[in-house]
């Protein structure tokens, strides 16, 4: 039996921030210009009473209902988020109770963003391989909008909120293969919310340090450097060649970066996925959402070999190959 992805579902908040809204807020930026730079038309953003656990709950309930999954069968919950409901307690524990998952299930949060889904697959596979768990609910959920200054167009035009829920277990067809994972913490300050933890508690007043900061050029240079190398590494680790891959799904960072990466890596357009028009960059959830959309569009099918790459905040990256 293989360890693989059995099902994925995602949830997006109802509130929408459109290019029309942004063009009105930023004179000189047209809807067309925003789309050409980002590949995005609409972003879903959480409302004031909506938090990571709410989005995660909705994604998990959708997974359970659409795939006839019983909460009692889940024996581990892993939540990846960088905007948890609380720093204490762990949001995964709140979800275990809210989703009526047995108290015998393990649950924890992991703080990781753009590469989170790849790391999540690695952790889930390891837990199953070591007989710690059999059916793992992997959730990625993010509300970056709560960190964003609405006047900062470099980030407000890119990021959207959302959650995805993935069931990982043993099965006959789908498979999670070997990984290439990496970290460069020297770039931590290139994508950061300075006052988001104990180190900078602040005065209680909202300051610039409460907002998300992104050094776009540095993130771009980092990505262009590490992604091609990670692809080469993960192919070697799996004893596969470029031609063995049926489809490529990268972290949906922004349209410009993805198109540049596709060309740099010599990936044919028909094997490469870009669709963030109505989601924006949902950070940890972009890859599972992209997999759902790619299947819906008929671009991937059962048994396809797919190369996944996540990259960004940390700085961190990860690649793996799955059989769908």
mmCIF file of C-alpha atoms in Angstrom:
data_model
loop_
_atom_site.group_PDB
_atom_site.id
_atom_site.type_symbol
_atom_site.label_atom_id
_atom_site.label_comp_id
_atom_site.label_asym_id
_atom_site.label_seq_id
_atom_site.Cartn_x
_atom_site.Cartn_y
_atom_site.Cartn_z
ATOM 1 C CA UNK A 1 0.000 0.000 0.000
ATOM 2 C CA UNK A 2 1.076 3.565 -0.741
ATOM 3 C CA UNK A 3 0.865 6.611 1.499
ATOM 4 C CA UNK A 4 -0.879 9.327 -0.459
ATOM 5 C CA UNK A 5 -3.522 12.022 -0.768
ATOM 6 C CA UNK A 6 -7.029 10.559 -0.651
ATOM 7 C CA UNK A 7 -9.037 13.800 -0.902
ATOM 8 C CA UNK A 8 -8.722 17.599 -0.813
ATOM 9 C CA UNK A 9 -11.279 20.370 -0.364
ATOM 10 C CA UNK A 10 -10.888 24.100 0.197
ATOM 11 C CA UNK A 11 -12.837 27.041 1.551
ATOM 12 C CA UNK A 12 -12.650 30.760 0.758
ATOM 13 C CA UNK A 13 -14.291 33.546 2.785
ATOM 14 C CA UNK A 14 -17.328 35.231 1.236
ATOM 15 C CA UNK A 15 -15.942 38.781 1.337
ATOM 16 C CA UNK A 16 -14.165 39.750 -1.892
ATOM 17 C CA UNK A 17 -11.551 42.401 -2.612
ATOM 18 C CA UNK A 18 -11.575 42.995 -6.372
ATOM 19 C CA UNK A 19 -9.240 44.789 -8.746
ATOM 20 C CA UNK A 20 -12.004 47.346 -9.168
ATOM 21 C CA UNK A 21 -11.869 48.051 -5.418
ATOM 22 C CA UNK A 22 -8.080 48.357 -5.537
ATOM 23 C CA UNK A 23 -8.046 50.586 -8.607
ATOM 24 C CA UNK A 24 -10.377 52.930 -6.765
ATOM 25 C CA UNK A 25 -8.099 52.927 -3.710
ATOM 26 C CA UNK A 26 -4.887 53.486 -5.710
ATOM 27 C CA UNK A 27 -5.261 56.220 -8.346
ATOM 28 C CA UNK A 28 -3.043 55.432 -11.312
ATOM 29 C CA UNK A 29 -3.467 51.676 -10.934
ATOM 30 C CA UNK A 30 -6.049 50.298 -13.334
ATOM 31 C CA UNK A 31 -7.788 46.926 -13.032
ATOM 32 C CA UNK A 32 -5.844 45.741 -16.090
ATOM 33 C CA UNK A 33 -2.492 46.844 -14.675
ATOM 34 C CA UNK A 34 -3.133 45.000 -11.402
ATOM 35 C CA UNK A 35 -4.105 41.826 -13.262
ATOM 36 C CA UNK A 36 -1.062 42.002 -15.563
ATOM 37 C CA UNK A 37 1.274 42.325 -12.568
ATOM 38 C CA UNK A 38 -0.352 39.714 -10.335
ATOM 39 C CA UNK A 39 -2.554 37.391 -12.396
ATOM 40 C CA UNK A 40 -5.331 38.106 -9.896
ATOM 41 C CA UNK A 41 -8.802 39.643 -10.289
ATOM 42 C CA UNK A 42 -10.414 38.796 -6.930
ATOM 43 C CA UNK A 43 -9.115 37.971 -3.470
ATOM 44 C CA UNK A 44 -11.265 36.507 -0.707
ATOM 45 C CA UNK A 45 -10.634 38.099 2.693
ATOM 46 C CA UNK A 46 -11.857 37.147 6.149
ATOM 47 C CA UNK A 47 -14.278 39.508 7.829
ATOM 48 C CA UNK A 48 -13.656 40.980 11.272
ATOM 49 C CA UNK A 49 -15.326 38.029 13.041
ATOM 50 C CA UNK A 50 -13.696 35.325 10.916
ATOM 51 C CA UNK A 51 -10.433 33.653 11.942
ATOM 52 C CA UNK A 52 -8.116 30.828 10.918
ATOM 53 C CA UNK A 53 -10.055 28.182 12.860
ATOM 54 C CA UNK A 54 -13.293 29.246 11.153
ATOM 55 C CA UNK A 55 -11.832 28.872 7.669
ATOM 56 C CA UNK A 56 -10.169 25.595 8.649
ATOM 57 C CA UNK A 57 -13.409 24.250 10.116
ATOM 58 C CA UNK A 58 -15.340 25.025 6.926
ATOM 59 C CA UNK A 59 -12.701 23.365 4.731
ATOM 60 C CA UNK A 60 -12.638 20.246 6.929
ATOM 61 C CA UNK A 61 -16.435 19.965 7.062
ATOM 62 C CA UNK A 62 -16.526 20.207 3.272
ATOM 63 C CA UNK A 63 -13.933 17.421 3.072
ATOM 64 C CA UNK A 64 -15.905 15.199 5.434
ATOM 65 C CA UNK A 65 -19.244 15.767 3.707
ATOM 66 C CA UNK A 66 -18.092 15.536 0.080
ATOM 67 C CA UNK A 67 -15.941 12.426 0.581
ATOM 68 C CA UNK A 68 -17.949 10.495 3.190
ATOM 69 C CA UNK A 69 -15.235 10.833 5.829
ATOM 70 C CA UNK A 70 -16.153 10.274 9.466
ATOM 71 C CA UNK A 71 -14.465 12.476 12.090
ATOM 72 C CA UNK A 72 -14.057 9.393 14.290
ATOM 73 C CA UNK A 73 -11.667 7.927 11.706
ATOM 74 C CA UNK A 74 -9.203 10.832 11.973
ATOM 75 C CA UNK A 75 -6.336 10.049 14.354
ATOM 76 C CA UNK A 76 -4.120 13.102 13.829
ATOM 77 C CA UNK A 77 -4.714 16.779 13.027
ATOM 78 C CA UNK A 78 -1.929 18.975 11.649
ATOM 79 C CA UNK A 79 -2.631 22.667 11.097
ATOM 80 C CA UNK A 80 -0.201 24.899 9.213
ATOM 81 C CA UNK A 81 -0.793 28.604 9.827
ATOM 82 C CA UNK A 82 1.049 31.846 10.523
ATOM 83 C CA UNK A 83 -2.034 33.693 11.754
ATOM 84 C CA UNK A 84 -3.432 31.391 14.479
ATOM 85 C CA UNK A 85 -6.464 32.262 16.593
ATOM 86 C CA UNK A 86 -4.131 32.373 19.597
ATOM 87 C CA UNK A 87 -0.450 31.838 20.247
ATOM 88 C CA UNK A 88 -1.656 29.870 23.275
ATOM 89 C CA UNK A 89 -3.443 27.445 22.955
ATOM 90 C CA UNK A 90 -2.745 25.604 19.732
ATOM 91 C CA UNK A 91 -5.465 26.193 17.147
ATOM 92 C CA UNK A 92 -5.347 22.521 16.070
ATOM 93 C CA UNK A 93 -6.597 21.579 19.541
ATOM 94 C CA UNK A 94 -9.563 23.914 19.122
ATOM 95 C CA UNK A 95 -10.326 22.295 15.759
ATOM 96 C CA UNK A 96 -10.125 18.765 17.183
ATOM 97 C CA UNK A 97 -12.925 19.618 19.571
ATOM 98 C CA UNK A 98 -14.987 21.664 17.129
ATOM 99 C CA UNK A 99 -14.808 18.959 14.430
ATOM 100 C CA UNK A 100 -15.674 16.228 16.986
ATOM 101 C CA UNK A 101 -12.512 14.308 16.249
ATOM 102 C CA UNK A 102 -11.719 11.715 18.971
ATOM 103 C CA UNK A 103 -9.724 12.819 21.999
ATOM 104 C CA UNK A 104 -7.294 10.002 21.219
ATOM 105 C CA UNK A 105 -6.126 11.941 18.128
ATOM 106 C CA UNK A 106 -2.894 13.916 18.162
ATOM 107 C CA UNK A 107 -3.033 17.578 17.159
ATOM 108 C CA UNK A 108 -0.533 20.383 16.697
ATOM 109 C CA UNK A 109 0.139 23.591 14.789
ATOM 110 C CA UNK A 110 3.181 24.236 12.619
ATOM 111 C CA UNK A 111 4.186 27.807 11.789
ATOM 112 C CA UNK A 112 5.152 27.785 8.118
ATOM 113 C CA UNK A 113 3.778 29.614 5.096
ATOM 114 C CA UNK A 114 4.401 29.268 1.375
ATOM 115 C CA UNK A 115 6.141 25.872 1.550
ATOM 116 C CA UNK A 116 3.777 24.540 4.233
ATOM 117 C CA UNK A 117 1.849 22.021 2.134
ATOM 118 C CA UNK A 118 5.043 20.262 1.045
ATOM 119 C CA UNK A 119 6.305 20.107 4.629
ATOM 120 C CA UNK A 120 2.865 18.939 5.713
ATOM 121 C CA UNK A 121 2.998 16.014 3.310
ATOM 122 C CA UNK A 122 6.449 15.119 4.660
ATOM 123 C CA UNK A 123 5.285 15.200 8.302
ATOM 124 C CA UNK A 124 2.106 13.251 7.549
ATOM 125 C CA UNK A 125 3.977 10.591 5.584
ATOM 126 C CA UNK A 126 6.474 10.222 8.439
ATOM 127 C CA UNK A 127 3.724 9.804 11.051
ATOM 128 C CA UNK A 128 2.078 7.065 9.002
ATOM 129 C CA UNK A 129 5.391 5.373 8.201
ATOM 130 C CA UNK A 130 6.189 5.130 11.913
ATOM 131 C CA UNK A 131 2.723 3.760 12.794
ATOM 132 C CA UNK A 132 1.842 6.810 14.884
ATOM 133 C CA UNK A 133 -1.229 7.567 12.769
ATOM 134 C CA UNK A 134 -3.293 6.093 9.952
ATOM 135 C CA UNK A 135 -5.638 8.869 8.780
ATOM 136 C CA UNK A 136 -4.202 12.367 8.991
ATOM 137 C CA UNK A 137 -6.192 15.561 8.520
ATOM 138 C CA UNK A 138 -3.727 18.104 7.135
ATOM 139 C CA UNK A 139 -5.141 21.629 7.194
ATOM 140 C CA UNK A 140 -3.580 24.778 5.806
ATOM 141 C CA UNK A 141 -5.383 27.975 6.815
ATOM 142 C CA UNK A 142 -4.359 31.603 6.644
ATOM 143 C CA UNK A 143 -5.762 35.069 7.245
ATOM 144 C CA UNK A 144 -2.830 37.215 6.128
ATOM 145 C CA UNK A 145 -5.308 40.023 5.422
ATOM 146 C CA UNK A 146 -5.342 40.750 9.154
ATOM 147 C CA UNK A 147 -1.631 41.604 8.915
ATOM 148 C CA UNK A 148 -1.942 43.780 5.817
ATOM 149 C CA UNK A 149 -1.993 47.565 5.702
ATOM 150 C CA UNK A 150 -4.730 48.321 3.132
ATOM 151 C CA UNK A 151 -2.621 51.246 1.900
ATOM 152 C CA UNK A 152 0.365 49.001 1.060
ATOM 153 C CA UNK A 153 -0.321 48.029 -2.547
ATOM 154 C CA UNK A 154 2.669 45.672 -2.874
ATOM 155 C CA UNK A 155 0.942 43.161 -0.570
ATOM 156 C CA UNK A 156 -2.764 44.046 -0.570
ATOM 157 C CA UNK A 157 -2.934 43.320 -4.315
ATOM 158 C CA UNK A 158 -1.437 39.838 -3.908
ATOM 159 C CA UNK A 159 -2.628 38.056 -0.788
ATOM 160 C CA UNK A 160 -5.999 36.429 -0.143
ATOM 161 C CA UNK A 161 -7.314 34.346 2.741
ATOM 162 C CA UNK A 162 -8.336 30.705 2.525
ATOM 163 C CA UNK A 163 -8.038 27.181 3.900
ATOM 164 C CA UNK A 164 -7.618 23.689 2.525
ATOM 165 C CA UNK A 165 -8.205 20.310 4.157
ATOM 166 C CA UNK A 166 -6.407 17.189 2.943
ATOM 167 C CA UNK A 167 -6.836 13.572 4.017
ATOM 168 C CA UNK A 168 -3.606 11.559 3.895
ATOM 169 C CA UNK A 169 -3.604 7.816 4.443
ATOM 170 C CA UNK A 170 -2.649 4.473 2.919
ATOM 171 C CA UNK A 171 -4.338 3.631 -0.377
ATOM 172 C CA UNK A 172 -3.806 1.702 -3.578
ATOM 173 C CA UNK A 173 -3.203 4.468 -6.148
ATOM 174 C CA UNK A 174 -2.068 7.844 -4.819
ATOM 175 C CA UNK A 175 1.443 8.165 -3.484
ATOM 176 C CA UNK A 176 3.719 10.724 -1.850
ATOM 177 C CA UNK A 177 7.296 10.156 -3.013
ATOM 178 C CA UNK A 178 10.628 11.569 -1.769
ATOM 179 C CA UNK A 179 11.278 15.195 -0.793
ATOM 180 C CA UNK A 180 13.747 18.023 -1.254
ATOM 181 C CA UNK A 181 13.454 20.510 1.627
ATOM 182 C CA UNK A 182 15.513 23.583 2.436
ATOM 183 C CA UNK A 183 15.805 26.681 4.588
ATOM 184 C CA UNK A 184 17.658 29.992 4.464
ATOM 185 C CA UNK A 185 16.844 31.832 7.677
ATOM 186 C CA UNK A 186 19.269 34.626 6.785
ATOM 187 C CA UNK A 187 16.395 35.965 4.664
ATOM 188 C CA UNK A 188 13.828 35.918 7.482
ATOM 189 C CA UNK A 189 13.384 39.702 7.453
ATOM 190 C CA UNK A 190 12.464 39.779 3.762
ATOM 191 C CA UNK A 191 8.898 38.629 4.516
ATOM 192 C CA UNK A 192 7.892 39.358 8.089
ATOM 193 C CA UNK A 193 5.372 40.797 10.532
ATOM 194 C CA UNK A 194 7.874 42.342 12.995
ATOM 195 C CA UNK A 195 5.554 42.599 16.015
ATOM 196 C CA UNK A 196 3.796 39.248 15.595
ATOM 197 C CA UNK A 197 5.477 37.467 18.503
ATOM 198 C CA UNK A 198 6.937 37.797 21.970
ATOM 199 C CA UNK A 199 10.178 39.408 20.739
ATOM 200 C CA UNK A 200 8.382 42.629 19.802
ATOM 201 C CA UNK A 201 5.292 42.986 21.962
ATOM 202 C CA UNK A 202 5.076 46.733 21.307
ATOM 203 C CA UNK A 203 3.136 49.355 23.205
ATOM 204 C CA UNK A 204 -0.364 48.138 22.423
ATOM 205 C CA UNK A 205 -0.765 50.768 19.733
ATOM 206 C CA UNK A 206 -0.990 49.794 16.056
ATOM 207 C CA UNK A 207 2.323 50.611 14.388
ATOM 208 C CA UNK A 208 3.989 49.824 11.083
ATOM 209 C CA UNK A 209 5.538 46.769 12.753
ATOM 210 C CA UNK A 210 2.061 45.228 13.078
ATOM 211 C CA UNK A 211 1.797 44.994 9.297
ATOM 212 C CA UNK A 212 3.170 42.487 6.836
ATOM 213 C CA UNK A 213 6.404 43.602 5.188
ATOM 214 C CA UNK A 214 7.614 42.014 1.948
ATOM 215 C CA UNK A 215 10.781 42.805 0.040
ATOM 216 C CA UNK A 216 9.464 41.752 -3.355
ATOM 217 C CA UNK A 217 12.736 41.919 -5.344
ATOM 218 C CA UNK A 218 14.632 39.861 -2.749
ATOM 219 C CA UNK A 219 11.873 37.229 -2.599
ATOM 220 C CA UNK A 220 11.876 37.073 -6.398
ATOM 221 C CA UNK A 221 15.670 36.606 -6.554
ATOM 222 C CA UNK A 222 15.537 33.922 -3.854
ATOM 223 C CA UNK A 223 12.804 32.033 -5.715
ATOM 224 C CA UNK A 224 14.501 32.165 -9.097
ATOM 225 C CA UNK A 225 17.647 30.761 -7.494
ATOM 226 C CA UNK A 226 16.257 27.909 -5.349
ATOM 227 C CA UNK A 227 13.319 26.527 -7.352
ATOM 228 C CA UNK A 228 15.241 25.146 -10.383
ATOM 229 C CA UNK A 229 17.802 23.550 -8.046
ATOM 230 C CA UNK A 230 15.071 21.997 -5.904
ATOM 231 C CA UNK A 231 13.382 20.541 -8.988
ATOM 232 C CA UNK A 232 16.672 18.924 -10.061
ATOM 233 C CA UNK A 233 17.230 17.566 -6.548
ATOM 234 C CA UNK A 234 13.776 16.053 -6.141
ATOM 235 C CA UNK A 235 13.942 14.384 -9.561
ATOM 236 C CA UNK A 236 17.278 12.792 -8.635
ATOM 237 C CA UNK A 237 15.973 11.638 -5.248
ATOM 238 C CA UNK A 238 13.063 9.897 -6.982
ATOM 239 C CA UNK A 239 15.153 8.487 -9.854
ATOM 240 C CA UNK A 240 12.951 10.314 -12.348
ATOM 241 C CA UNK A 241 13.592 12.582 -15.312
ATOM 242 C CA UNK A 242 11.904 15.801 -16.339
ATOM 243 C CA UNK A 243 9.940 13.896 -18.988
ATOM 244 C CA UNK A 244 8.478 11.523 -16.379
ATOM 245 C CA UNK A 245 6.454 14.397 -14.891
ATOM 246 C CA UNK A 246 2.902 14.766 -16.220
ATOM 247 C CA UNK A 247 2.159 18.092 -14.513
ATOM 248 C CA UNK A 248 3.809 20.812 -12.398
ATOM 249 C CA UNK A 249 2.060 22.686 -9.577
ATOM 250 C CA UNK A 250 3.993 25.474 -7.877
ATOM 251 C CA UNK A 251 3.046 27.722 -4.976
ATOM 252 C CA UNK A 252 0.766 30.308 -6.577
ATOM 253 C CA UNK A 253 2.798 33.353 -5.530
ATOM 254 C CA UNK A 254 1.896 35.729 -8.348
ATOM 255 C CA UNK A 255 1.419 35.460 -12.084
ATOM 256 C CA UNK A 256 4.599 37.278 -13.080
ATOM 257 C CA UNK A 257 6.847 35.101 -10.915
ATOM 258 C CA UNK A 258 5.187 31.866 -12.035
ATOM 259 C CA UNK A 259 5.529 32.712 -15.716
ATOM 260 C CA UNK A 260 9.189 33.598 -15.194
ATOM 261 C CA UNK A 261 9.811 30.314 -13.359
ATOM 262 C CA UNK A 262 8.044 28.265 -16.013
ATOM 263 C CA UNK A 263 10.244 29.727 -18.738
ATOM 264 C CA UNK A 264 13.440 29.431 -16.684
ATOM 265 C CA UNK A 265 12.706 25.769 -15.950
ATOM 266 C CA UNK A 266 11.652 25.060 -19.567
ATOM 267 C CA UNK A 267 8.265 23.677 -18.542
ATOM 268 C CA UNK A 268 5.678 23.468 -21.367
ATOM 269 C CA UNK A 269 2.598 25.627 -20.790
ATOM 270 C CA UNK A 270 0.257 22.647 -21.046
ATOM 271 C CA UNK A 271 2.082 20.951 -18.139
ATOM 272 C CA UNK A 272 2.132 23.991 -15.849
ATOM 273 C CA UNK A 273 -0.621 25.360 -13.648
ATOM 274 C CA UNK A 274 -1.403 29.025 -13.050
ATOM 275 C CA UNK A 275 -4.852 29.911 -11.743
ATOM 276 C CA UNK A 276 -5.095 32.481 -8.995
ATOM 277 C CA UNK A 277 -7.577 34.770 -10.726
ATOM 278 C CA UNK A 278 -10.255 34.362 -8.061
ATOM 279 C CA UNK A 279 -8.161 33.375 -5.040
ATOM 280 C CA UNK A 280 -4.988 35.436 -4.894
ATOM 281 C CA UNK A 281 -1.958 34.139 -3.013
ATOM 282 C CA UNK A 282 -3.454 32.140 -0.111
ATOM 283 C CA UNK A 283 0.023 31.324 1.259
ATOM 284 C CA UNK A 284 -0.004 27.771 2.701
ATOM 285 C CA UNK A 285 -3.173 26.802 0.822
ATOM 286 C CA UNK A 286 -2.202 27.708 -2.745
ATOM 287 C CA UNK A 287 -0.939 24.255 -3.753
ATOM 288 C CA UNK A 288 -3.896 22.188 -2.455
ATOM 289 C CA UNK A 289 -6.326 24.723 -3.952
ATOM 290 C CA UNK A 290 -4.425 24.533 -7.253
ATOM 291 C CA UNK A 291 -4.626 20.724 -7.218
ATOM 292 C CA UNK A 292 -8.407 20.910 -6.724
ATOM 293 C CA UNK A 293 -8.789 23.427 -9.550
ATOM 294 C CA UNK A 294 -6.494 21.478 -11.882
ATOM 295 C CA UNK A 295 -8.567 18.321 -11.382
ATOM 296 C CA UNK A 296 -11.791 20.258 -11.891
ATOM 297 C CA UNK A 297 -10.423 21.681 -15.144
ATOM 298 C CA UNK A 298 -9.444 18.197 -16.319
ATOM 299 C CA UNK A 299 -5.741 18.989 -16.384
ATOM 300 C CA UNK A 300 -4.799 16.211 -13.955
ATOM 301 C CA UNK A 301 -6.289 12.761 -13.608
ATOM 302 C CA UNK A 302 -6.000 9.677 -11.467
ATOM 303 C CA UNK A 303 -2.526 8.158 -11.706
ATOM 304 C CA UNK A 304 -0.733 11.270 -13.005
ATOM 305 C CA UNK A 305 2.768 12.018 -11.724
ATOM 306 C CA UNK A 306 2.853 15.596 -10.404
ATOM 307 C CA UNK A 307 5.802 17.662 -9.194
ATOM 308 C CA UNK A 308 4.955 20.130 -6.409
ATOM 309 C CA UNK A 309 7.119 23.075 -5.326
ATOM 310 C CA UNK A 310 6.554 25.501 -2.438
ATOM 311 C CA UNK A 311 8.770 28.524 -1.705
ATOM 312 C CA UNK A 312 8.715 31.766 0.238
ATOM 313 C CA UNK A 313 8.471 33.052 3.802
ATOM 314 C CA UNK A 314 11.141 31.732 6.139
ATOM 315 C CA UNK A 315 12.934 31.734 3.801
ATOM 316 C CA UNK A 316 11.944 28.174 3.046
ATOM 317 C CA UNK A 317 11.335 25.831 0.142
ATOM 318 C CA UNK A 318 10.263 22.273 -0.537
ATOM 319 C CA UNK A 319 9.553 19.958 -3.444
ATOM 320 C CA UNK A 320 8.034 16.535 -3.762
ATOM 321 C CA UNK A 321 6.488 14.271 -6.360
ATOM 322 C CA UNK A 322 3.059 12.729 -5.928
ATOM 323 C CA UNK A 323 1.034 10.224 -7.861
ATOM 324 C CA UNK A 324 -2.497 11.607 -7.981
#
